[in-house]
Amino acid sequence: MEKLKIKMKNISKIFYTGEMETHALKDISFDIYEGDYISISGPSGCGKSTLLSLLGLLAPPSSGQYLIENEDVSNLTLTEAATIRNRKIGFVFQQFNLIDELSVVDNVALPLKYQTPPVPLNEARDRAIKCLNRVDLGHRVDHKPNQLSGGQQQRVAIARALIADPAILLVDEPTGNLDSKNGDVVMDMLEQLNKDGTTICMVTHDARYADMAHRQLHLLDGEIVEQKQNVMEAV
């Protein structure tokens, strides 16, 4: 039986500006199971980024229920959200968000520094090297980010997101700062990670990359207007 990783039930998000209400998300419901590969797409302003921020515990929903591995995370304090985010969620951003002064291996190991209790340095380095090997960058562990190409920096960011063995990898426009060749390399890497068992939820505006996912969610005006199963996966 497939293990449920994420459950969003009747999730809504309202932003208040003065006397105005903006309904960014309206009654969103979907499940993500272990090993899933989900893409979220839709036009600008449809709610993709808001949904990803809720999934990543960067903001709370206005209403509805959100479960991560059967733990209700709908209404957490900032501290509680940060703790669970560090343990259960890996982020890959359009901006690589690497620290130029740190080596590649130290960038990847950084999230382990904030775990409670902190992971010993030797163990953190060993785990970081294993993650870099998974993205074919084990030969670049002591380089600095500015010595790498954009595609390689994004792969370092993916390794960093994997370091804590998260329940889910949240990926926000991973090819947005890359040319098509490097973008294809990064997407092939994500596909291989998924085949190896990583659960992925990705926001993308690129229809080609959305088609690589097992299941596609299309948003419009804050609502899921279509859920489409990849034909090859459904066979």
Coordinates of N, CA and C in Angstrom, one line a residue:
M1 N 0.8 -1.2 0.0 CA 0.0 0.0 0.0 C 0.9 1.3 0.0
E2 N 0.6 2.2 -0.9 CA 1.3 3.4 -1.0 C 1.2 4.3 0.3
K3 N 2.3 4.9 0.7 CA 2.4 5.7 1.9 C 2.0 7.1 1.6
L4 N 1.0 7.6 2.3 CA 0.6 9.0 2.1 C 1.6 10.0 2.7
K5 N 2.2 10.9 1.9 CA 3.1 11.9 2.4 C 2.5 13.2 2.7
I6 N 1.6 13.7 1.8 CA 1.0 15.0 1.9 C -0.5 14.9 1.7
K7 N -1.2 15.5 2.5 CA -2.7 15.6 2.3 C -3.1 17.1 2.5
M8 N -3.7 17.7 1.5 CA -4.3 19.0 1.6 C -5.8 18.9 1.4
K9 N -6.5 19.3 2.4 CA -8.0 19.2 2.3 C -8.7 20.5 2.5
N10 N -9.4 20.9 1.5 CA -10.2 22.2 1.5 C -9.3 23.4 2.0
I11 N -8.1 23.5 1.4 CA -7.2 24.6 1.7 C -7.6 25.9 1.0
S12 N -7.7 26.9 1.8 CA -7.9 28.3 1.2 C -6.9 29.2 1.8
K13 N -6.5 30.3 1.0 CA -5.6 31.3 1.5 C -6.2 32.7 1.1
I14 N -6.4 33.5 2.0 CA -6.9 34.9 1.8 C -5.9 35.9 2.3
F15 N -5.6 36.9 1.4 CA -4.7 38.0 1.8 C -5.6 39.2 2.0
Y16 N -5.3 39.9 3.1 CA -6.0 41.1 3.4 C -5.1 42.4 3.2
T17 N -5.6 43.3 2.4 CA -4.9 44.6 2.2 C -5.9 45.7 2.4
G18 N -5.8 46.3 3.6 CA -6.7 47.4 3.9 C -8.1 46.7 4.0
E19 N -9.1 47.2 3.3 CA -10.4 46.6 3.3 C -10.6 45.5 2.2
M20 N -9.5 45.3 1.4 CA -9.7 44.3 0.3 C -9.3 42.9 0.7
E21 N -10.0 41.9 0.2 CA -9.7 40.5 0.3 C -9.3 39.9 -1.0
T22 N -8.1 39.3 -1.0 CA -7.7 38.6 -2.2 C -7.7 37.1 -1.9
H23 N -8.5 36.3 -2.6 CA -8.6 34.9 -2.4 C -7.6 34.2 -3.3
A24 N -6.4 34.0 -2.8 CA -5.3 33.4 -3.6 C -5.5 31.9 -3.9
L25 N -6.1 31.2 -2.9 CA -6.4 29.8 -3.1 C -7.8 29.5 -2.6
K26 N -8.5 28.6 -3.3 CA -9.9 28.4 -2.9 C -10.2 26.9 -2.9
D27 N -10.3 26.3 -1.7 CA -10.8 25.0 -1.5 C -9.9 24.0 -2.3
I28 N -8.6 24.0 -2.0 CA -7.7 23.1 -2.7 C -7.6 21.8 -1.9
S29 N -7.7 20.7 -2.7 CA -7.6 19.4 -2.1 C -6.8 18.4 -3.0
F30 N -5.8 17.8 -2.5 CA -5.1 16.7 -3.2 C -4.2 16.0 -2.3
D31 N -3.8 14.8 -2.7 CA -2.9 14.0 -1.9 C -1.6 13.7 -2.7
I32 N -0.5 13.5 -2.0 CA 0.8 13.2 -2.6 C 1.3 11.9 -1.9
Y33 N 1.6 10.9 -2.6 CA 2.0 9.6 -2.0 C 3.5 9.4 -2.2
E34 N 4.1 8.6 -1.4 CA 5.5 8.3 -1.5 C 5.9 7.9 -2.9
G35 N 6.9 8.5 -3.5 CA 7.4 8.2 -4.8 C 6.7 9.0 -5.9
D36 N 5.7 9.8 -5.6 CA 5.0 10.6 -6.6 C 5.9 11.7 -7.2
Y37 N 5.5 12.1 -8.3 CA 6.2 13.2 -9.0 C 5.0 14.1 -9.5
I38 N 4.8 15.2 -8.9 CA 3.7 16.1 -9.2 C 4.2 17.4 -9.8
S39 N 3.5 17.9 -10.8 CA 3.8 19.2 -11.3 C 2.6 20.1 -11.1
I40 N 2.9 21.4 -10.8 CA 1.8 22.4 -10.6 C 2.1 23.5 -11.6
S41 N 1.1 23.8 -12.4 CA 1.3 24.8 -13.5 C 0.0 25.6 -13.6
G42 N 0.2 26.7 -14.4 CA -0.9 27.6 -14.6 C -0.4 29.0 -14.9
P43 N -1.2 29.9 -15.3 CA -0.8 31.3 -15.7 C -0.3 32.1 -14.5
S44 N 0.4 33.1 -14.8 CA 0.9 34.0 -13.7 C -0.3 34.5 -12.9
G45 N -0.1 34.5 -11.6 CA -1.1 35.0 -10.7 C -2.2 33.9 -10.3
C46 N -2.0 32.7 -10.7 CA -3.0 31.7 -10.5 C -3.0 31.1 -9.1
G47 N -1.9 31.3 -8.4 CA -1.8 30.8 -7.0 C -0.7 29.7 -6.8
K48 N 0.1 29.5 -7.9 CA 1.2 28.5 -7.8 C 2.2 28.8 -6.7
S49 N 2.7 30.0 -6.6 CA 3.7 30.3 -5.6 C 3.1 30.3 -4.2
T50 N 1.8 30.7 -4.1 CA 1.1 30.7 -2.8 C 1.0 29.2 -2.3
L51 N 0.6 28.4 -3.2 CA 0.4 27.0 -2.9 C 1.7 26.4 -2.4
L52 N 2.8 26.7 -3.1 CA 4.1 26.1 -2.8 C 4.6 26.6 -1.4
S53 N 4.3 27.9 -1.1 CA 4.7 28.5 0.2 C 3.9 27.8 1.3
L54 N 2.6 27.4 1.1 CA 1.9 26.7 2.1 C 2.4 25.3 2.2
L55 N 2.7 24.6 1.1 CA 3.3 23.3 1.2 C 4.6 23.3 2.0
G56 N 5.4 24.3 1.8 CA 6.7 24.4 2.5 C 6.6 25.0 3.9
L57 N 5.4 25.2 4.4 CA 5.2 25.8 5.7 C 5.9 27.2 5.9
L58 N 5.9 27.9 4.8 CA 6.4 29.3 4.8 C 5.3 30.2 5.2
A59 N 4.0 29.8 5.1 CA 2.8 30.5 5.4 C 1.8 29.5 5.8
P60 N 0.8 29.9 6.7 CA -0.3 29.0 7.1 C -1.5 29.2 6.2
P61 N -2.3 28.2 6.0 CA -3.5 28.4 5.3 C -4.5 29.3 6.1
S62 N -5.5 29.9 5.4 CA -6.5 30.6 6.1 C -7.6 29.7 6.6
S63 N -7.8 28.6 5.9 CA -8.7 27.5 6.4 C -8.3 26.2 5.7
G64 N -8.8 25.1 6.2 CA -8.5 23.8 5.7 C -7.5 23.1 6.5
Q65 N -7.2 21.9 6.1 CA -6.3 21.0 6.9 C -5.1 20.5 6.0
Y66 N -3.9 20.6 6.5 CA -2.7 20.2 5.9 C -2.0 19.2 6.7
L67 N -1.7 18.0 6.2 CA -1.0 16.9 6.9 C 0.2 16.6 6.2
I68 N 1.3 16.4 6.9 CA 2.6 15.9 6.4 C 2.9 14.6 7.1
E69 N 2.9 13.5 6.4 CA 3.1 12.1 7.0 C 2.1 12.0 8.2
N70 N 0.9 12.3 8.0 CA -0.2 12.2 9.0 C -0.1 13.1 10.2
E71 N 0.8 14.0 10.2 CA 0.9 15.0 11.2 C 0.2 16.3 10.8
D72 N -0.7 16.8 11.6 CA -1.4 18.0 11.2 C -0.5 19.2 11.4
V73 N -0.3 19.9 10.3 CA 0.6 21.1 10.3 C -0.1 22.4 9.9
S74 N -1.4 22.4 10.1 CA -2.2 23.5 9.6 C -2.0 24.8 10.3
N75 N -1.8 24.6 11.6 CA -1.8 25.8 12.5 C -0.6 25.7 13.5
L76 N 0.6 26.0 12.9 CA 1.8 25.9 13.8 C 2.4 27.2 14.1
T77 N 3.1 27.3 15.2 CA 3.8 28.5 15.5 C 5.0 28.6 14.5
L78 N 5.6 29.8 14.4 CA 6.8 29.9 13.5 C 7.9 29.0 13.9
T79 N 8.1 28.8 15.2 CA 9.2 27.9 15.6 C 8.9 26.4 15.2
E80 N 7.6 26.0 15.5 CA 7.2 24.7 15.1 C 7.3 24.4 13.6
A81 N 6.9 25.4 12.9 CA 6.9 25.3 11.4 C 8.4 25.1 10.9
A82 N 9.3 25.9 11.5 CA 10.7 25.9 11.1 C 11.3 24.5 11.4
T83 N 10.9 23.9 12.6 CA 11.4 22.6 13.0 C 11.0 21.5 12.0
I84 N 9.7 21.5 11.7 CA 9.2 20.5 10.8 C 9.7 20.7 9.4
R85 N 9.8 22.0 9.0 CA 10.3 22.3 7.6 C 11.8 21.7 7.5
N86 N 12.6 21.9 8.5 CA 14.0 21.5 8.4 C 14.1 19.9 8.4
R87 N 13.1 19.3 9.0 CA 13.2 17.8 9.0 C 12.5 17.1 7.9
K88 N 11.4 17.7 7.3 CA 10.6 17.0 6.4 C 10.5 17.5 5.0
I89 N 11.0 18.8 4.8 CA 10.8 19.4 3.5 C 12.2 19.9 2.9
G90 N 12.4 19.5 1.7 CA 13.6 19.9 0.9 C 13.2 21.0 -0.1
F91 N 13.9 22.1 -0.2 CA 13.5 23.1 -1.2 C 14.6 23.2 -2.3
V92 N 14.1 23.4 -3.5 CA 15.0 23.7 -4.6 C 14.3 25.0 -5.3
F93 N 15.1 26.1 -5.3 CA 14.6 27.4 -5.7 C 15.1 27.7 -7.1
Q94 N 14.4 28.6 -7.8 CA 14.8 29.1 -9.1 C 16.2 29.8 -8.9
Q95 N 16.3 30.7 -7.8 CA 17.6 31.2 -7.4 C 18.3 30.2 -6.6
F96 N 19.5 29.9 -6.9 CA 20.2 28.7 -6.3 C 20.4 28.9 -4.8
N97 N 20.5 30.2 -4.3 CA 20.6 30.5 -2.9 C 21.8 29.8 -2.2
L98 N 22.9 29.7 -3.0 CA 24.1 29.1 -2.4 C 25.0 30.2 -1.8
I99 N 25.8 29.9 -0.8 CA 26.6 30.9 -0.1 C 28.0 30.8 -0.7
D100 N 28.4 31.9 -1.4 CA 29.6 31.9 -2.2 C 30.9 31.7 -1.4
E101 N 30.9 32.1 -0.1 CA 32.1 31.9 0.7 C 32.3 30.5 1.2
L102 N 31.3 29.6 1.1 CA 31.4 28.2 1.5 C 31.7 27.3 0.4
S103 N 32.4 26.2 0.6 CA 32.6 25.2 -0.4 C 31.3 24.5 -0.7
V104 N 31.3 23.8 -1.8 CA 30.1 23.1 -2.3 C 29.7 22.1 -1.2
V105 N 30.6 21.4 -0.6 CA 30.2 20.4 0.4 C 29.6 21.0 1.6
D106 N 30.2 22.2 2.0 CA 29.7 22.9 3.2 C 28.3 23.5 2.9
N107 N 28.1 24.0 1.7 CA 26.7 24.4 1.3 C 25.7 23.3 1.5
V108 N 26.1 22.2 1.0 CA 25.1 21.0 1.0 C 24.9 20.6 2.5
A109 N 25.9 20.6 3.3 CA 25.8 20.1 4.7 C 25.1 21.2 5.6
L110 N 24.9 22.4 5.2 CA 24.5 23.5 6.0 C 23.2 23.2 6.8
P111 N 22.1 22.6 6.1 CA 20.9 22.4 6.9 C 21.0 21.5 8.1
L112 N 22.0 20.6 8.1 CA 22.2 19.7 9.2 C 22.7 20.5 10.4
K113 N 23.3 21.6 10.2 CA 23.8 22.5 11.3 C 22.7 22.9 12.2
Y114 N 21.5 23.1 11.6 CA 20.3 23.6 12.3 C 19.4 22.6 12.8
Q115 N 19.8 21.3 12.7 CA 18.9 20.2 13.3 C 19.2 20.2 14.8
T116 N 18.3 19.6 15.5 CA 18.4 19.5 17.0 C 18.4 18.0 17.3
P117 N 19.5 17.4 17.9 CA 20.8 18.1 18.0 C 21.5 18.2 16.7
P118 N 22.5 19.1 16.6 CA 23.2 19.3 15.3 C 24.0 18.0 15.0
V119 N 24.1 17.7 13.7 CA 24.8 16.5 13.2 C 26.3 16.8 13.4
P120 N 27.1 15.8 13.9 CA 28.5 16.0 14.0 C 29.2 16.3 12.6
L121 N 30.2 17.2 12.6 CA 30.8 17.7 11.4 C 31.2 16.6 10.4
N122 N 31.9 15.5 10.9 CA 32.3 14.5 10.1 C 31.2 13.7 9.4
E123 N 30.1 13.5 10.2 CA 29.0 12.8 9.6 C 28.3 13.7 8.6
A124 N 28.2 15.0 8.9 CA 27.5 15.9 8.0 C 28.3 16.0 6.7
R125 N 29.6 16.0 6.7 CA 30.4 16.0 5.5 C 30.2 14.7 4.7
D126 N 30.2 13.6 5.4 CA 30.0 12.3 4.7 C 28.6 12.3 4.0
R127 N 27.6 12.7 4.7 CA 26.3 12.7 4.1 C 26.2 13.7 2.9
A128 N 26.9 14.8 3.1 CA 26.9 15.8 2.0 C 27.5 15.2 0.7
I129 N 28.6 14.5 0.9 CA 29.3 13.9 -0.2 C 28.5 12.9 -0.9
K130 N 27.7 12.1 -0.1 CA 26.8 11.1 -0.7 C 25.8 11.8 -1.5
C131 N 25.2 12.9 -1.0 CA 24.2 13.7 -1.8 C 24.8 14.2 -3.1
L132 N 26.0 14.8 -3.0 CA 26.7 15.3 -4.2 C 27.0 14.2 -5.2
N133 N 27.3 13.0 -4.7 CA 27.5 11.9 -5.7 C 26.2 11.5 -6.4
R134 N 25.0 11.7 -5.7 CA 23.7 11.4 -6.3 C 23.4 12.4 -7.5
V135 N 24.0 13.6 -7.4 CA 23.8 14.5 -8.5 C 25.0 14.7 -9.4
D136 N 25.9 13.7 -9.3 CA 27.1 13.6 -10.2 C 28.0 14.8 -10.0
L137 N 28.2 15.2 -8.7 CA 29.1 16.3 -8.5 C 30.1 15.9 -7.3
G138 N 30.3 14.7 -7.1 CA 31.2 14.2 -6.1 C 32.7 14.7 -6.3
H139 N 33.0 15.1 -7.6 CA 34.3 15.5 -7.9 C 34.5 17.0 -7.7
R140 N 33.5 17.7 -7.2 CA 33.5 19.2 -7.0 C 33.3 19.6 -5.6
V141 N 33.5 18.7 -4.6 CA 33.1 19.0 -3.2 C 33.8 20.2 -2.6
D142 N 35.1 20.4 -3.0 CA 35.8 21.5 -2.4 C 35.8 22.8 -3.2
H143 N 35.1 22.8 -4.4 CA 35.0 24.0 -5.2 C 34.0 25.0 -4.5
K144 N 34.1 26.3 -4.9 CA 33.2 27.3 -4.5 C 32.1 27.4 -5.5
P145 N 30.9 27.9 -5.1 CA 29.8 28.0 -6.1 C 30.1 28.8 -7.4
N146 N 30.9 29.8 -7.2 CA 31.2 30.7 -8.4 C 32.2 30.0 -9.3
Q147 N 32.7 28.8 -9.0 CA 33.6 28.1 -9.9 C 32.7 27.0 -10.7
L148 N 31.4 27.1 -10.5 CA 30.6 26.1 -11.2 C 29.6 26.8 -12.2
S149 N 29.2 26.0 -13.2 CA 28.2 26.6 -14.1 C 26.8 26.7 -13.4
G150 N 25.9 27.4 -14.0 CA 24.5 27.5 -13.4 C 23.9 26.2 -13.2
G151 N 24.0 25.3 -14.2 CA 23.4 24.0 -14.0 C 24.0 23.2 -12.9
Q152 N 25.3 23.3 -12.7 CA 26.0 22.6 -11.6 C 25.6 23.2 -10.3
Q153 N 25.4 24.5 -10.2 CA 25.0 25.2 -9.0 C 23.5 24.7 -8.6
Q154 N 22.7 24.5 -9.6 CA 21.3 24.0 -9.3 C 21.4 22.6 -8.8
R155 N 22.3 21.8 -9.3 CA 22.4 20.4 -8.8 C 23.0 20.4 -7.4
V156 N 23.9 21.4 -7.1 CA 24.3 21.5 -5.7 C 23.1 21.8 -4.8
A157 N 22.2 22.7 -5.3 CA 21.0 23.1 -4.5 C 20.1 21.9 -4.3
I158 N 20.0 21.0 -5.3 CA 19.2 19.8 -5.2 C 19.9 18.9 -4.1
A159 N 21.2 18.7 -4.2 CA 21.9 17.9 -3.1 C 21.6 18.5 -1.7
R160 N 21.7 19.8 -1.6 CA 21.4 20.4 -0.3 C 20.0 20.1 0.2
A161 N 19.0 20.1 -0.8 CA 17.6 19.8 -0.4 C 17.4 18.4 0.0
L162 N 18.3 17.5 -0.4 CA 18.2 16.1 -0.1 C 18.9 15.7 1.2
I163 N 19.7 16.6 1.7 CA 20.6 16.2 2.8 C 19.9 15.6 4.1
A164 N 18.7 16.2 4.4 CA 18.0 15.7 5.6 C 17.0 14.6 5.3
D165 N 17.1 14.0 4.1 CA 16.2 12.9 3.7 C 14.7 13.3 3.9
P166 N 14.3 14.4 3.2 CA 13.0 14.9 3.5 C 11.8 14.1 3.0
A167 N 10.7 14.3 3.6 CA 9.5 13.6 3.1 C 9.1 13.9 1.7
I168 N 9.4 15.2 1.3 CA 9.1 15.7 0.0 C 10.1 16.7 -0.4
L169 N 10.3 16.7 -1.7 CA 11.2 17.8 -2.3 C 10.3 18.7 -3.1
L170 N 10.3 20.0 -2.6 CA 9.5 21.1 -3.3 C 10.4 21.8 -4.2
V171 N 10.0 21.9 -5.5 CA 10.9 22.5 -6.5 C 10.2 23.6 -7.2
D172 N 10.8 24.8 -7.1 CA 10.2 26.0 -7.6 C 10.9 26.5 -8.9
E173 N 10.3 26.3 -10.1 CA 10.9 26.8 -11.3 C 12.4 26.5 -11.4
P174 N 12.8 25.2 -11.3 CA 14.2 24.9 -11.2 C 15.0 25.3 -12.4
T175 N 14.4 25.5 -13.6 CA 15.1 25.8 -14.8 C 15.0 27.3 -15.2
G176 N 14.4 28.1 -14.3 CA 14.1 29.5 -14.7 C 15.3 30.3 -14.9
N177 N 16.5 30.0 -14.3 CA 17.7 30.7 -14.5 C 18.7 30.0 -15.4
L178 N 18.3 29.0 -16.1 CA 19.2 28.1 -16.9 C 18.8 28.2 -18.4
D179 N 19.9 28.0 -19.2 CA 19.6 27.8 -20.6 C 18.9 26.4 -20.8
S180 N 18.5 26.1 -22.0 CA 17.7 24.9 -22.3 C 18.5 23.7 -22.1
K181 N 19.8 23.7 -22.4 CA 20.7 22.5 -22.3 C 20.9 22.2 -20.8
N182 N 21.2 23.2 -20.0 CA 21.4 23.0 -18.5 C 20.1 22.6 -17.9
G183 N 19.0 23.3 -18.4 CA 17.7 23.0 -17.8 C 17.3 21.5 -18.0
D184 N 17.6 21.0 -19.2 CA 17.3 19.6 -19.5 C 18.1 18.6 -18.6
V185 N 19.4 19.0 -18.3 CA 20.2 18.2 -17.4 C 19.6 18.2 -16.0
V186 N 19.2 19.3 -15.5 CA 18.6 19.4 -14.2 C 17.3 18.6 -14.1
M187 N 16.5 18.7 -15.2 CA 15.2 17.9 -15.2 C 15.5 16.4 -15.3
D188 N 16.5 16.0 -16.0 CA 16.8 14.6 -16.1 C 17.3 14.1 -14.7
M189 N 18.0 15.0 -14.0 CA 18.5 14.6 -12.7 C 17.3 14.4 -11.7
L190 N 16.3 15.3 -11.8 CA 15.1 15.2 -10.9 C 14.4 13.9 -11.3
E191 N 14.3 13.6 -12.6 CA 13.6 12.4 -13.0 C 14.2 11.2 -12.4
Q192 N 15.6 11.2 -12.4 CA 16.3 10.0 -11.9 C 16.2 9.9 -10.4
L193 N 16.2 11.0 -9.7 CA 16.0 11.0 -8.3 C 14.6 10.5 -7.9
N194 N 13.6 10.8 -8.7 CA 12.3 10.3 -8.5 C 12.2 8.8 -8.7
K195 N 12.9 8.3 -9.8 CA 13.0 6.9 -10.0 C 13.6 6.1 -8.9
D196 N 14.6 6.8 -8.2 CA 15.3 6.2 -7.1 C 14.5 6.3 -5.8
G197 N 13.3 7.0 -5.8 CA 12.4 7.0 -4.7 C 12.1 8.3 -4.1
T198 N 12.7 9.4 -4.6 CA 12.4 10.8 -4.0 C 11.0 11.3 -4.4
T199 N 10.2 11.7 -3.5 CA 8.9 12.3 -3.8 C 9.1 13.8 -4.1
I200 N 8.5 14.2 -5.3 CA 8.8 15.5 -5.8 C 7.5 16.2 -6.1
C201 N 7.4 17.5 -5.7 CA 6.3 18.4 -6.1 C 7.0 19.6 -6.7
M202 N 6.7 19.9 -8.0 CA 7.4 21.0 -8.7 C 6.4 22.0 -9.3
V203 N 6.8 23.3 -9.2 CA 6.1 24.3 -9.9 C 6.9 24.7 -11.1
T204 N 6.2 24.7 -12.3 CA 6.9 25.0 -13.5 C 5.9 25.7 -14.5
H205 N 6.5 26.6 -15.3 CA 5.7 27.2 -16.4 C 5.9 26.5 -17.7
D206 N 6.9 25.6 -17.7 CA 7.3 25.0 -19.0 C 6.5 23.7 -19.2
A207 N 5.7 23.6 -20.2 CA 4.8 22.5 -20.5 C 5.6 21.2 -20.7
R208 N 6.8 21.3 -21.3 CA 7.6 20.1 -21.5 C 8.0 19.5 -20.2
Y209 N 8.4 20.3 -19.3 CA 8.8 19.8 -18.0 C 7.7 19.3 -17.2
A210 N 6.5 20.0 -17.2 CA 5.3 19.5 -16.5 C 4.9 18.1 -17.0
D211 N 5.1 17.8 -18.3 CA 4.8 16.5 -18.8 C 5.6 15.4 -18.3
M212 N 6.8 15.8 -17.6 CA 7.7 14.7 -17.1 C 7.1 14.2 -15.8
A213 N 6.2 14.9 -15.2 CA 5.7 14.5 -13.9 C 4.7 13.3 -14.1
H214 N 4.4 12.6 -13.0 CA 3.4 11.5 -13.0 C 2.0 12.1 -13.1
R215 N 1.9 13.2 -12.4 CA 0.5 13.8 -12.3 C 0.7 15.3 -12.4
Q216 N -0.2 16.0 -13.1 CA -0.2 17.4 -13.3 C -1.4 18.1 -12.7
L217 N -1.2 19.1 -11.9 CA -2.2 19.9 -11.4 C -2.2 21.3 -12.1
H218 N -3.3 21.7 -12.7 CA -3.4 22.9 -13.4 C -4.3 23.9 -12.5
L219 N -3.7 25.0 -12.2 CA -4.4 26.1 -11.4 C -4.9 27.2 -12.2
L220 N -6.0 27.7 -11.9 CA -6.5 28.9 -12.5 C -7.3 29.7 -11.5
D221 N -7.0 30.9 -11.2 CA -7.7 31.8 -10.3 C -7.8 31.1 -8.9
G222 N -6.7 30.5 -8.5 CA -6.7 29.9 -7.1 C -7.4 28.6 -7.0
E223 N -7.8 28.0 -8.0 CA -8.5 26.7 -8.0 C -7.8 25.6 -8.9
I224 N -7.9 24.4 -8.4 CA -7.5 23.3 -9.3 C -8.5 23.0 -10.4
V225 N -8.2 23.3 -11.6 CA -9.2 23.2 -12.7 C -9.0 21.9 -13.4
E226 N -7.9 21.2 -13.3 CA -7.6 20.0 -13.9 C -6.5 19.2 -13.2
Q227 N -6.7 17.9 -13.1 CA -5.7 17.0 -12.6 C -5.5 15.9 -13.7
K228 N -4.3 15.8 -14.2 CA -4.1 15.0 -15.4 C -3.0 13.9 -15.0
Q229 N -3.3 12.7 -15.3 CA -2.3 11.6 -15.0 C -1.4 11.4 -16.3
N230 N -0.1 11.3 -16.1 CA 0.8 11.0 -17.2 C 0.3 9.6 -17.8
V231 N 0.1 9.6 -19.1 CA -0.4 8.4 -19.8 C 0.6 7.2 -19.6
M232 N 1.9 7.5 -19.7 CA 2.8 6.4 -19.5 C 2.8 5.8 -18.1
E233 N 2.6 6.7 -17.1 CA 2.6 6.2 -15.7 C 1.3 5.5 -15.4
A234 N 0.2 5.8 -16.2 CA -1.1 5.2 -15.9 C -1.2 3.8 -16.4
V235 N -0.3 3.5 -17.4 CA -0.4 2.2 -18.1 C 0.1 1.1 -17.1

